[in-house]
mmCIF file of C-alpha atoms and ligand atoms in Angstrom:
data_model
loop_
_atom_site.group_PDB
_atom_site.id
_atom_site.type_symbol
_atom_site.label_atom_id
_atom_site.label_comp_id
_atom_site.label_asym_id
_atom_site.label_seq_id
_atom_site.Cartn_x
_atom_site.Cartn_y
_atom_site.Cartn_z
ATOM 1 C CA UNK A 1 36.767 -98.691 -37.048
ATOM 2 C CA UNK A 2 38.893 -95.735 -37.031
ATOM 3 C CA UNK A 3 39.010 -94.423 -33.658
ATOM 4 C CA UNK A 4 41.753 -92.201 -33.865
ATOM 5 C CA UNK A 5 40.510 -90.140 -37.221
ATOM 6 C CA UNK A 6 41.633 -86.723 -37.969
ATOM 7 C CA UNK A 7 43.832 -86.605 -34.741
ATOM 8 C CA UNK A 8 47.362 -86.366 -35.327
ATOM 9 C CA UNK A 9 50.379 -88.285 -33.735
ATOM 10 C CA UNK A 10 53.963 -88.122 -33.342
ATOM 11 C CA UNK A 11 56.214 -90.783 -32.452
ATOM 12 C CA UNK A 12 60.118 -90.506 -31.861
ATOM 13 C CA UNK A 13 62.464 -93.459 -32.601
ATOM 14 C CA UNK A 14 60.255 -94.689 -34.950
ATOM 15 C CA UNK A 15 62.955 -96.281 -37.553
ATOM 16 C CA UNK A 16 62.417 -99.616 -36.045
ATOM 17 C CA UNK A 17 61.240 -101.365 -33.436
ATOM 18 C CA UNK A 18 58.493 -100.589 -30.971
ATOM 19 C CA UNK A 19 58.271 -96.681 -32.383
ATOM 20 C CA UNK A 20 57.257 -98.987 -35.450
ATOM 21 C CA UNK A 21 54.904 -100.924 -34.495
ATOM 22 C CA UNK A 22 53.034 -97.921 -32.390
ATOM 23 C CA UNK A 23 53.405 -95.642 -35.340
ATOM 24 C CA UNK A 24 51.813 -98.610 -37.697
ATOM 25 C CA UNK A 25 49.525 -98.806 -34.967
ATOM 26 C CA UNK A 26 48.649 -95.568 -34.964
ATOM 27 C CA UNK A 27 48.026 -94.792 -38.466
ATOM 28 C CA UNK A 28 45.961 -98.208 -38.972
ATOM 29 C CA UNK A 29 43.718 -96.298 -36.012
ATOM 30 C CA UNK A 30 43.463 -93.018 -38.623
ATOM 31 C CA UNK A 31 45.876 -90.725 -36.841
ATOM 32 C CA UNK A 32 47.867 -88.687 -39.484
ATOM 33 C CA UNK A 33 51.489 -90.014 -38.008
ATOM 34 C CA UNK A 34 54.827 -88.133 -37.797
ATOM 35 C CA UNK A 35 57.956 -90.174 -37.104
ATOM 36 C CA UNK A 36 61.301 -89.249 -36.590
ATOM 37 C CA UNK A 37 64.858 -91.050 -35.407
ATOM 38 C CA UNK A 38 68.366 -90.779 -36.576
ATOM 39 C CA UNK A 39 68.722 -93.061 -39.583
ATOM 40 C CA UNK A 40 67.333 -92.024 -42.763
ATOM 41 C CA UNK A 41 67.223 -94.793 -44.529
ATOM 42 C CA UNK A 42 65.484 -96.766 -41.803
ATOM 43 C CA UNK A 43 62.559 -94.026 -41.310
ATOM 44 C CA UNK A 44 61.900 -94.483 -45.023
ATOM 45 C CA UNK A 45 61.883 -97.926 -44.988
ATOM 46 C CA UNK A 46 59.261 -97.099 -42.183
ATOM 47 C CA UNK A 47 57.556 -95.319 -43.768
ATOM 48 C CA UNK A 48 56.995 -97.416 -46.844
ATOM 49 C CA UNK A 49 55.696 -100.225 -44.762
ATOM 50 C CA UNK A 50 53.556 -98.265 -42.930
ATOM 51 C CA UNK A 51 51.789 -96.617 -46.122
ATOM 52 C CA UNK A 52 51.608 -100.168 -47.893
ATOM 53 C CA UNK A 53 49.936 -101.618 -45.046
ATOM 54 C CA UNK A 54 47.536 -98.251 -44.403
ATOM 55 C CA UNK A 55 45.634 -97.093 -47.630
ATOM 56 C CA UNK A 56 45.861 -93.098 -48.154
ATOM 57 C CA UNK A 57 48.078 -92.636 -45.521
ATOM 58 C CA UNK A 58 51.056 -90.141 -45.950
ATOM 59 C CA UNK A 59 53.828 -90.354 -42.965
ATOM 60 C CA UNK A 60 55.722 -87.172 -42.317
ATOM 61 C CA UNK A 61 59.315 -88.305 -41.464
ATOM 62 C CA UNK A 62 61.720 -86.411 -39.908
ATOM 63 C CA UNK A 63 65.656 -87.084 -39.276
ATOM 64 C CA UNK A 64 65.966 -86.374 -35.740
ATOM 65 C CA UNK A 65 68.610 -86.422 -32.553
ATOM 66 C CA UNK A 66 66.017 -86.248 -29.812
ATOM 67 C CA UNK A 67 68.814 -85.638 -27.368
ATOM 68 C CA UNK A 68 69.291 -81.963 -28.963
ATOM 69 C CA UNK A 69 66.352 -79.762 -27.872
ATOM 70 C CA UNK A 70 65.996 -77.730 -30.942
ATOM 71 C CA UNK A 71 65.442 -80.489 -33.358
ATOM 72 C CA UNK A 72 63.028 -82.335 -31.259
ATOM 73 C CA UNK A 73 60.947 -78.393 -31.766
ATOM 74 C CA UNK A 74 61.495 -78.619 -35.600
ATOM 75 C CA UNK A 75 60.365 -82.310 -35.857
ATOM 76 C CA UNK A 76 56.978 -81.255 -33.880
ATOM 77 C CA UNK A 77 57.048 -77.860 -36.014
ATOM 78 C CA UNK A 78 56.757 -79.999 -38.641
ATOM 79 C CA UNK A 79 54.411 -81.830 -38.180
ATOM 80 C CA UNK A 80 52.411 -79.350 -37.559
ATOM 81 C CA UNK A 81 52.836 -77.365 -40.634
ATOM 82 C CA UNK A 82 51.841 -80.362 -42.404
ATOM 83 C CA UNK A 83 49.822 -82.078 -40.285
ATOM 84 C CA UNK A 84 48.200 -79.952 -37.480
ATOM 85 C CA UNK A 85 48.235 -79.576 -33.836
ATOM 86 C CA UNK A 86 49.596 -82.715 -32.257
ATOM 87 C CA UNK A 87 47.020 -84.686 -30.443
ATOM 88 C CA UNK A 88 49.706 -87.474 -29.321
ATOM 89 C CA UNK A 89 53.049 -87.740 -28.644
ATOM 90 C CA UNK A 90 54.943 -90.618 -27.679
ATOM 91 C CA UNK A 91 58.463 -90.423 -26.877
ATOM 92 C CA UNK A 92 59.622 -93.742 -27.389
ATOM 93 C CA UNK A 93 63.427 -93.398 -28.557
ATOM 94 C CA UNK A 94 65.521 -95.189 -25.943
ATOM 95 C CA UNK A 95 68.977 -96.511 -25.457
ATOM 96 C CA UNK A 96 69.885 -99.604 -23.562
ATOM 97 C CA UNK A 97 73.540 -101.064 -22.491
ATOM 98 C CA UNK A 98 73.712 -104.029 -20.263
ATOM 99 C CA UNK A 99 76.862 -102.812 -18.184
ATOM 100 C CA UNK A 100 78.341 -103.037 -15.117
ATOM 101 C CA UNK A 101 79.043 -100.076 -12.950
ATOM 102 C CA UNK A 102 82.465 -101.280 -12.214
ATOM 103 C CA UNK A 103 83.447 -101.371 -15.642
ATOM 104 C CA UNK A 104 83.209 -97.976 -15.883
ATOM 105 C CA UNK A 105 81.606 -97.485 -19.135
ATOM 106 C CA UNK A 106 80.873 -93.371 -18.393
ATOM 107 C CA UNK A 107 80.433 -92.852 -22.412
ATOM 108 C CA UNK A 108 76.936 -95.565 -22.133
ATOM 109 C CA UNK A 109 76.140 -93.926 -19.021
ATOM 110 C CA UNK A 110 76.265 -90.877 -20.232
ATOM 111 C CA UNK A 111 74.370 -91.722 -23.299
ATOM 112 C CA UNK A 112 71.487 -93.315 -21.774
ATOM 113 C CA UNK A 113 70.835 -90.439 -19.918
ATOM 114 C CA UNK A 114 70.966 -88.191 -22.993
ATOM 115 C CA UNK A 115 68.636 -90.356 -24.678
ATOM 116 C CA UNK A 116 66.320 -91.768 -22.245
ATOM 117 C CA UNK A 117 65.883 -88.888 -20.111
ATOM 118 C CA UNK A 118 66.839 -85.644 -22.063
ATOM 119 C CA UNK A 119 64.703 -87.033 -24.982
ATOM 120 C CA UNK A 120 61.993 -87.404 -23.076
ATOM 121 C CA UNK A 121 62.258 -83.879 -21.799
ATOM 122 C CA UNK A 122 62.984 -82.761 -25.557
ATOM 123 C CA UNK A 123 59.311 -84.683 -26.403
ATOM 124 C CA UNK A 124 57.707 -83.132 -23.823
ATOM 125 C CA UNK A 125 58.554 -79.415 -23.951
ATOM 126 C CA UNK A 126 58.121 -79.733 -27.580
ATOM 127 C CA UNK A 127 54.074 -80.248 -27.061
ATOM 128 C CA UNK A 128 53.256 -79.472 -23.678
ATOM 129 C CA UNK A 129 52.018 -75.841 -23.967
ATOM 130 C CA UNK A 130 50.220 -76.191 -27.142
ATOM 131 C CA UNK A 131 47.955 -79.279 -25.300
ATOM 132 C CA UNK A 132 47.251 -77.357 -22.279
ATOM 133 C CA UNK A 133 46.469 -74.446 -24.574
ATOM 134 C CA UNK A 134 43.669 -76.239 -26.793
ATOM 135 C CA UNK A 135 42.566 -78.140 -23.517
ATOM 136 C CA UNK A 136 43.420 -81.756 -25.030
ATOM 137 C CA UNK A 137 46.241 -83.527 -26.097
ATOM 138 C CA UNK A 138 48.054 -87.105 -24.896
ATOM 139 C CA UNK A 139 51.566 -87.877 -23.970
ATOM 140 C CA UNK A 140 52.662 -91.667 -23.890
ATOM 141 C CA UNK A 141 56.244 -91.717 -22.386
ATOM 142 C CA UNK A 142 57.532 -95.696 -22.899
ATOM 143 C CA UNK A 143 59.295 -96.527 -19.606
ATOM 144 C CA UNK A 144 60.148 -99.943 -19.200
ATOM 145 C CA UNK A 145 59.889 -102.499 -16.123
ATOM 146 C CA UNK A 146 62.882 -101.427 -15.735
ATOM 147 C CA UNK A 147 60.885 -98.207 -14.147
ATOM 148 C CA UNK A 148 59.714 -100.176 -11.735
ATOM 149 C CA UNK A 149 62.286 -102.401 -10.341
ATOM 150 C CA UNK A 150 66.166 -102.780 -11.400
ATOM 151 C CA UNK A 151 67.426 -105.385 -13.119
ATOM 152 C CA UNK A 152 71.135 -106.604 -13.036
ATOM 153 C CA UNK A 153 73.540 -104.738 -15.143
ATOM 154 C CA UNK A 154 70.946 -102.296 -15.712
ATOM 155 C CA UNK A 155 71.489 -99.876 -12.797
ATOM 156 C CA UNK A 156 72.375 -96.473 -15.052
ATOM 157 C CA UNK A 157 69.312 -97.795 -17.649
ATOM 158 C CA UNK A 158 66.836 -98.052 -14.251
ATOM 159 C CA UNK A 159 67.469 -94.860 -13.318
ATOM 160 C CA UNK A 160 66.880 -93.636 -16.239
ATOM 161 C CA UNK A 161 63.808 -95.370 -16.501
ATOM 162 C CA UNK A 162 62.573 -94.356 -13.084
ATOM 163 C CA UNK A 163 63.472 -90.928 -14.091
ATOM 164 C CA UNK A 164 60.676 -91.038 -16.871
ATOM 165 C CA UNK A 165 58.297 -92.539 -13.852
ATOM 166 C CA UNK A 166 58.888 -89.732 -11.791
ATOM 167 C CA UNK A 167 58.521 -87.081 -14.317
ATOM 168 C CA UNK A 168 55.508 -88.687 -15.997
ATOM 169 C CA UNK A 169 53.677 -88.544 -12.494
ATOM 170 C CA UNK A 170 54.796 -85.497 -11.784
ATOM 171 C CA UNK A 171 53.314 -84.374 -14.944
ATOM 172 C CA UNK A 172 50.135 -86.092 -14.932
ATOM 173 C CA UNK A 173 49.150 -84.664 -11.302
ATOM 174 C CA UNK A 174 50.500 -80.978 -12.728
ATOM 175 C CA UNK A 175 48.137 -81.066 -15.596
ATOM 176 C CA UNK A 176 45.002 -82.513 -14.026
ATOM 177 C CA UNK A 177 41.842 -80.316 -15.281
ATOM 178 C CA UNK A 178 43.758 -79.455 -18.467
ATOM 179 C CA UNK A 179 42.416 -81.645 -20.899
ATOM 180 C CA UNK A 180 46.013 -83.696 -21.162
ATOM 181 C CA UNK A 181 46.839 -87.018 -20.041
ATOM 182 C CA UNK A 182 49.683 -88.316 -19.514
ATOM 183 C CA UNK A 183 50.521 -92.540 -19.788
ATOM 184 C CA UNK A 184 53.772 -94.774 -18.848
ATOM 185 C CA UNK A 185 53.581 -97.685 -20.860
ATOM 186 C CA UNK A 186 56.266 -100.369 -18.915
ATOM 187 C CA UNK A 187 57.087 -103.069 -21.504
ATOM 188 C CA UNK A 188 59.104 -106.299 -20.639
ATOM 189 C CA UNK A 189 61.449 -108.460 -22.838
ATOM 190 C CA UNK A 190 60.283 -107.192 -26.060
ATOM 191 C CA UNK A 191 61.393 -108.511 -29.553
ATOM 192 C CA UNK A 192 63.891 -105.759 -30.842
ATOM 193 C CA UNK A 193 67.069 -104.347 -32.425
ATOM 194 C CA UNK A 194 67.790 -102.614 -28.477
ATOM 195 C CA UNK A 195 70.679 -104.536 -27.448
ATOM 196 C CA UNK A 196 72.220 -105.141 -30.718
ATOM 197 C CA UNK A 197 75.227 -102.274 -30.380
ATOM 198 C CA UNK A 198 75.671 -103.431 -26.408
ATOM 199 C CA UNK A 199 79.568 -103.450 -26.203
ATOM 200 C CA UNK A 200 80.541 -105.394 -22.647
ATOM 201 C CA UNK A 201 80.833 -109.071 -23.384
ATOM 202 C CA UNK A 202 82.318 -109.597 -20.064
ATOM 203 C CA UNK A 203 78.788 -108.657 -18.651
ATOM 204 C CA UNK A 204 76.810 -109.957 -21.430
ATOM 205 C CA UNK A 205 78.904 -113.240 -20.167
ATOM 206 C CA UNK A 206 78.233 -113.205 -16.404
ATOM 207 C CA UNK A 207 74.194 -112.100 -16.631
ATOM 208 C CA UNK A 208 73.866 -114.682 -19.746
ATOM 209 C CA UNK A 209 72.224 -112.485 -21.923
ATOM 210 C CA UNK A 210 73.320 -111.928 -25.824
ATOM 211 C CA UNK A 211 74.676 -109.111 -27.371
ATOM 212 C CA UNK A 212 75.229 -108.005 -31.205
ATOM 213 C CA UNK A 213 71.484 -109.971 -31.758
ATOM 214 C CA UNK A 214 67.349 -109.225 -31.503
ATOM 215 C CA UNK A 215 66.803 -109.257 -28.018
ATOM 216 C CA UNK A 216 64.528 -113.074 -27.422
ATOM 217 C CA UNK A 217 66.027 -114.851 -31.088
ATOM 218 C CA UNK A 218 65.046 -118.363 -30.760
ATOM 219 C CA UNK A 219 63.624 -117.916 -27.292
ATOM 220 C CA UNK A 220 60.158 -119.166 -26.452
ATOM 221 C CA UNK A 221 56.991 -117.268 -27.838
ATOM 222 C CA UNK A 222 55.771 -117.190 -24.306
ATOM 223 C CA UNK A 223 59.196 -115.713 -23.097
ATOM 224 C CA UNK A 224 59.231 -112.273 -25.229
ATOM 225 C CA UNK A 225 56.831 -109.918 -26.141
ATOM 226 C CA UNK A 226 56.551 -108.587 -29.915
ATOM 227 C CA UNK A 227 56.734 -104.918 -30.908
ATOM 228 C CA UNK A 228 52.601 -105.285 -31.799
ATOM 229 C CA UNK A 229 52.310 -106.222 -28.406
ATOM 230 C CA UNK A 230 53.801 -102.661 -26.840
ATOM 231 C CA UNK A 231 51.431 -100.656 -29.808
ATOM 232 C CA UNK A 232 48.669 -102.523 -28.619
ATOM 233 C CA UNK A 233 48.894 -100.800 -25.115
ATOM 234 C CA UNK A 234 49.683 -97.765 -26.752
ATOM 235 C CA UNK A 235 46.305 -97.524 -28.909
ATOM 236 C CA UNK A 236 44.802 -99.275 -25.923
ATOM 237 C CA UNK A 237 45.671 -96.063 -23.896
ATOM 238 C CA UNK A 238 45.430 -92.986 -26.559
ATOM 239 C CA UNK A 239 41.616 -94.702 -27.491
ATOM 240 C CA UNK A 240 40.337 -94.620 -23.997
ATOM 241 C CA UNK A 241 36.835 -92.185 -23.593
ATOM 242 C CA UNK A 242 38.286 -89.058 -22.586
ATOM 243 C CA UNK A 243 37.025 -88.774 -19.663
ATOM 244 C CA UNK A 244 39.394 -91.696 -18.412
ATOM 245 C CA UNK A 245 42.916 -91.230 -17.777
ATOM 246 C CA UNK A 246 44.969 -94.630 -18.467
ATOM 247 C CA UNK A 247 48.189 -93.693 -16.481
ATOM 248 C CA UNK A 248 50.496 -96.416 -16.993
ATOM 249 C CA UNK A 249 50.188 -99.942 -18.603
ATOM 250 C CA UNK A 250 53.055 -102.464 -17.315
ATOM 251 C CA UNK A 251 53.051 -105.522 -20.374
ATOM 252 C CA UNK A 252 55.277 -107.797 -20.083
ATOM 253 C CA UNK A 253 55.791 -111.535 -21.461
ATOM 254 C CA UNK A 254 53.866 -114.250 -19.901
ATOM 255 C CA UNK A 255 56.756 -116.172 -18.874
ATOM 256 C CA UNK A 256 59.249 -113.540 -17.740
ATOM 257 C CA UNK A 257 60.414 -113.751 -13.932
HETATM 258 N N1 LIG B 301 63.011 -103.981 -26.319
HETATM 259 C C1 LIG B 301 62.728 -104.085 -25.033
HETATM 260 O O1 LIG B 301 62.834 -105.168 -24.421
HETATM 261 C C2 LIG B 301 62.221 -102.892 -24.291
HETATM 262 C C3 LIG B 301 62.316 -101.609 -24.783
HETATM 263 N N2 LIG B 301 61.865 -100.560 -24.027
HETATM 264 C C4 LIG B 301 61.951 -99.192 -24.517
HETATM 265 O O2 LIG B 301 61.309 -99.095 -25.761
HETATM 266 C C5 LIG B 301 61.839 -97.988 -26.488
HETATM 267 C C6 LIG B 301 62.122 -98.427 -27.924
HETATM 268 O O3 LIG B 301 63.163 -99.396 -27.906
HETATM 269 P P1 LIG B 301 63.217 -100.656 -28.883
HETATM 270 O O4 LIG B 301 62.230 -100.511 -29.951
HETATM 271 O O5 LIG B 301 63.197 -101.864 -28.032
HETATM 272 O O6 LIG B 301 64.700 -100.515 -29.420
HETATM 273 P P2 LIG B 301 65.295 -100.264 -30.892
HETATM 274 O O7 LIG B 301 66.762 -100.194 -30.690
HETATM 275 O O8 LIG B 301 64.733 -101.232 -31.844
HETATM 276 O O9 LIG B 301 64.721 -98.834 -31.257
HETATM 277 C C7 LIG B 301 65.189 -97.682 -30.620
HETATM 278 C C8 LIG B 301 64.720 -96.481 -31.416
HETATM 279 O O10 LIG B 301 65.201 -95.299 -30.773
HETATM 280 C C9 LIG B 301 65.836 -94.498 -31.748
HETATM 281 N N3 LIG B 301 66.864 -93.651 -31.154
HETATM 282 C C10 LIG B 301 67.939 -94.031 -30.430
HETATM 283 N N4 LIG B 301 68.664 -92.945 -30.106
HETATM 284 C C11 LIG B 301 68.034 -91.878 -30.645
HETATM 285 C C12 LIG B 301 68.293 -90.504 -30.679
HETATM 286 N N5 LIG B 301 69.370 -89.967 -30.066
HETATM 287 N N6 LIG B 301 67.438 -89.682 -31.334
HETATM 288 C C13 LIG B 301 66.360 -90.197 -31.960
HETATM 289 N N7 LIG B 301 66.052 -91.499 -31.955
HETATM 290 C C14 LIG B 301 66.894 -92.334 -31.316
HETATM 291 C C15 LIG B 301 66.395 -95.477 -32.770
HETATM 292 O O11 LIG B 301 66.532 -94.847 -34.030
HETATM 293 P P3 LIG B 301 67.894 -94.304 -34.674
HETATM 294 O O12 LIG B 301 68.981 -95.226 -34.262
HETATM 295 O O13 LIG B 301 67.584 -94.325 -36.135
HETATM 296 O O14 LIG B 301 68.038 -92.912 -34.147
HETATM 297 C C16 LIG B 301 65.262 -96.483 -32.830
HETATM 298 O O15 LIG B 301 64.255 -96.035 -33.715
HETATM 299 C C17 LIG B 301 63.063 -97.522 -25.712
HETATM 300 O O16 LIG B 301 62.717 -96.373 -24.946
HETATM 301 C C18 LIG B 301 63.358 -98.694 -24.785
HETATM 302 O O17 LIG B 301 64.008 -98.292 -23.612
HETATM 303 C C19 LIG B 301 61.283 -100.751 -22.809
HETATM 304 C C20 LIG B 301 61.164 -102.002 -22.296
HETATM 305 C C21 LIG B 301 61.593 -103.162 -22.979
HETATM 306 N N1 LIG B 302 62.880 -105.257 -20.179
HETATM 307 C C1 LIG B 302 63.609 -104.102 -19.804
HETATM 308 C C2 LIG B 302 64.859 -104.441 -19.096
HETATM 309 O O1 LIG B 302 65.398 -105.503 -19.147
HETATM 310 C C3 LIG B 302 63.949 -103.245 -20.960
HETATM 311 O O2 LIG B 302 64.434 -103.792 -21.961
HETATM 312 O O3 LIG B 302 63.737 -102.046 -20.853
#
């Protein structure tokens, strides 16, 4: 089954990760994908996987900052010279640093809010007016849990989260009767790189959680979710009739408090 044939799909901070596994995801559906993140060598290792696992499919990648407006435009401009109108876009790049406040690190801050928030604006204008203008289109925004309720450490990261809540919903109701929908998807522990380049051991220390490793290495199965989980919401969402509107999806791991 193909259910996604013909429509095309973009998905930022796709070098790894859960922008991965959705853009996999995506493409084994029969979207024609574009992907874009920082590192190079990453989004063609990406993109090799994703076209050895998908017969005839060609990613468009696309080295992108999604924190700087204009290149964020030319990665959607792109795909759309080679691709077509974009029918999804899911602005999944994120940052997260396990901080205190009291430790003052205004640099992570600073960057989560550039990444988290200011991408997600970047994704958004980049699309918005060519959906409502051919009556159809679907933006995925991936929040967190950490949308919904703060977690220790995480207080700059929550907001940031809650920021894409707000302006998802805000959205959604704005473009009711256009054609677009709009989804949070609100994943849990999942299985990825995130936390690798965290840099305060002293709060890594007093909340117990690693840093420098894959978020959940060694834990239970039960206790984290896998990046193929998160995609599977995704597609879930994007493949709904489209007469429903699937506004958020909160997936977390069986076991997680
Ligand atoms: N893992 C988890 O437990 C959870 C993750 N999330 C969210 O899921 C999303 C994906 O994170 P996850 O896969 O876990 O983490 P990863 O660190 O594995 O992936 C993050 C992705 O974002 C990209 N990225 C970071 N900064 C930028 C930037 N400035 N411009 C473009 N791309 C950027 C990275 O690419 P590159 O470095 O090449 O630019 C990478 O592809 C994030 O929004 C995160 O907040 C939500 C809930 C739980
Ligand atoms: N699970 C969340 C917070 O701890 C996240 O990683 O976004």
């Amino acid at each position: 089954m193909v259910p996604l044939q013909g429509k095309v799909a973009c998905v930022t901070g796709a070098s790894g990760g859960i922008g991965e596994a959705i853009a996999l995801a995506l493409a084994g559906a029969g979207a024609k994908v574009a992907i874009c993140a920082r590192r190079e060598d990453q989004l063609a290792r990406v993109k090799a996987n994703i076209e050895s696992q998908v017969q005839g499919c060609n990613v468009l990648v696309h080295t992108t900052d999604v924190t700087r407006r204009s290149e964020v435009k030319g990665f959607v401009s792109a795909a759309e010279a080679a691709l077509g109108p974009v029918d999804i876009m899911v602005n999944n790049a994120g940052v997260m640093y396990f901080t205190h406040m009291a430790h003052l690190r205004e640099d992570e801050w600073e960057h989560m809010v550039d990444v988290n928030c200011k991408g997600v604006m970047n994704g958004v204008g980049a699309v918005l007016k060519g959906m409502i203008d051919r009556g159809s289109g679907h933006i995925v925004n991936i929040s967190s849990d950490a949308g919904r309720r703060v977690f220790p450490a995480l207080a700059v990261y929550s907001g940031t989260k809650f920021f894409v809540e707000a302006l998802s919903e805000g959205l959604r109701r704005e473009v009711v009767g256009t054609g677009v929908r709009v989804t949070t998807i609100q994943p849990g522990d999942v299985s990825t790189d995130l936390v690798v380049n965290n840099t305060d051991a002293a709060t890594a220390a007093a909340i117990g959680v690693a840093i420098g490793v894959r978020i959940g290495v060694g834990a239970d199965v039960n206790a984290v979710l896998q990046p193929s989980d998160v995609a599977g919401a995704v597609l879930y969402a994007v493949t709904a009739p489209p007469h429903v509107a699937v506004n958020e999806i909160m997936i977390e791991p069986r076991d997680q408090t």
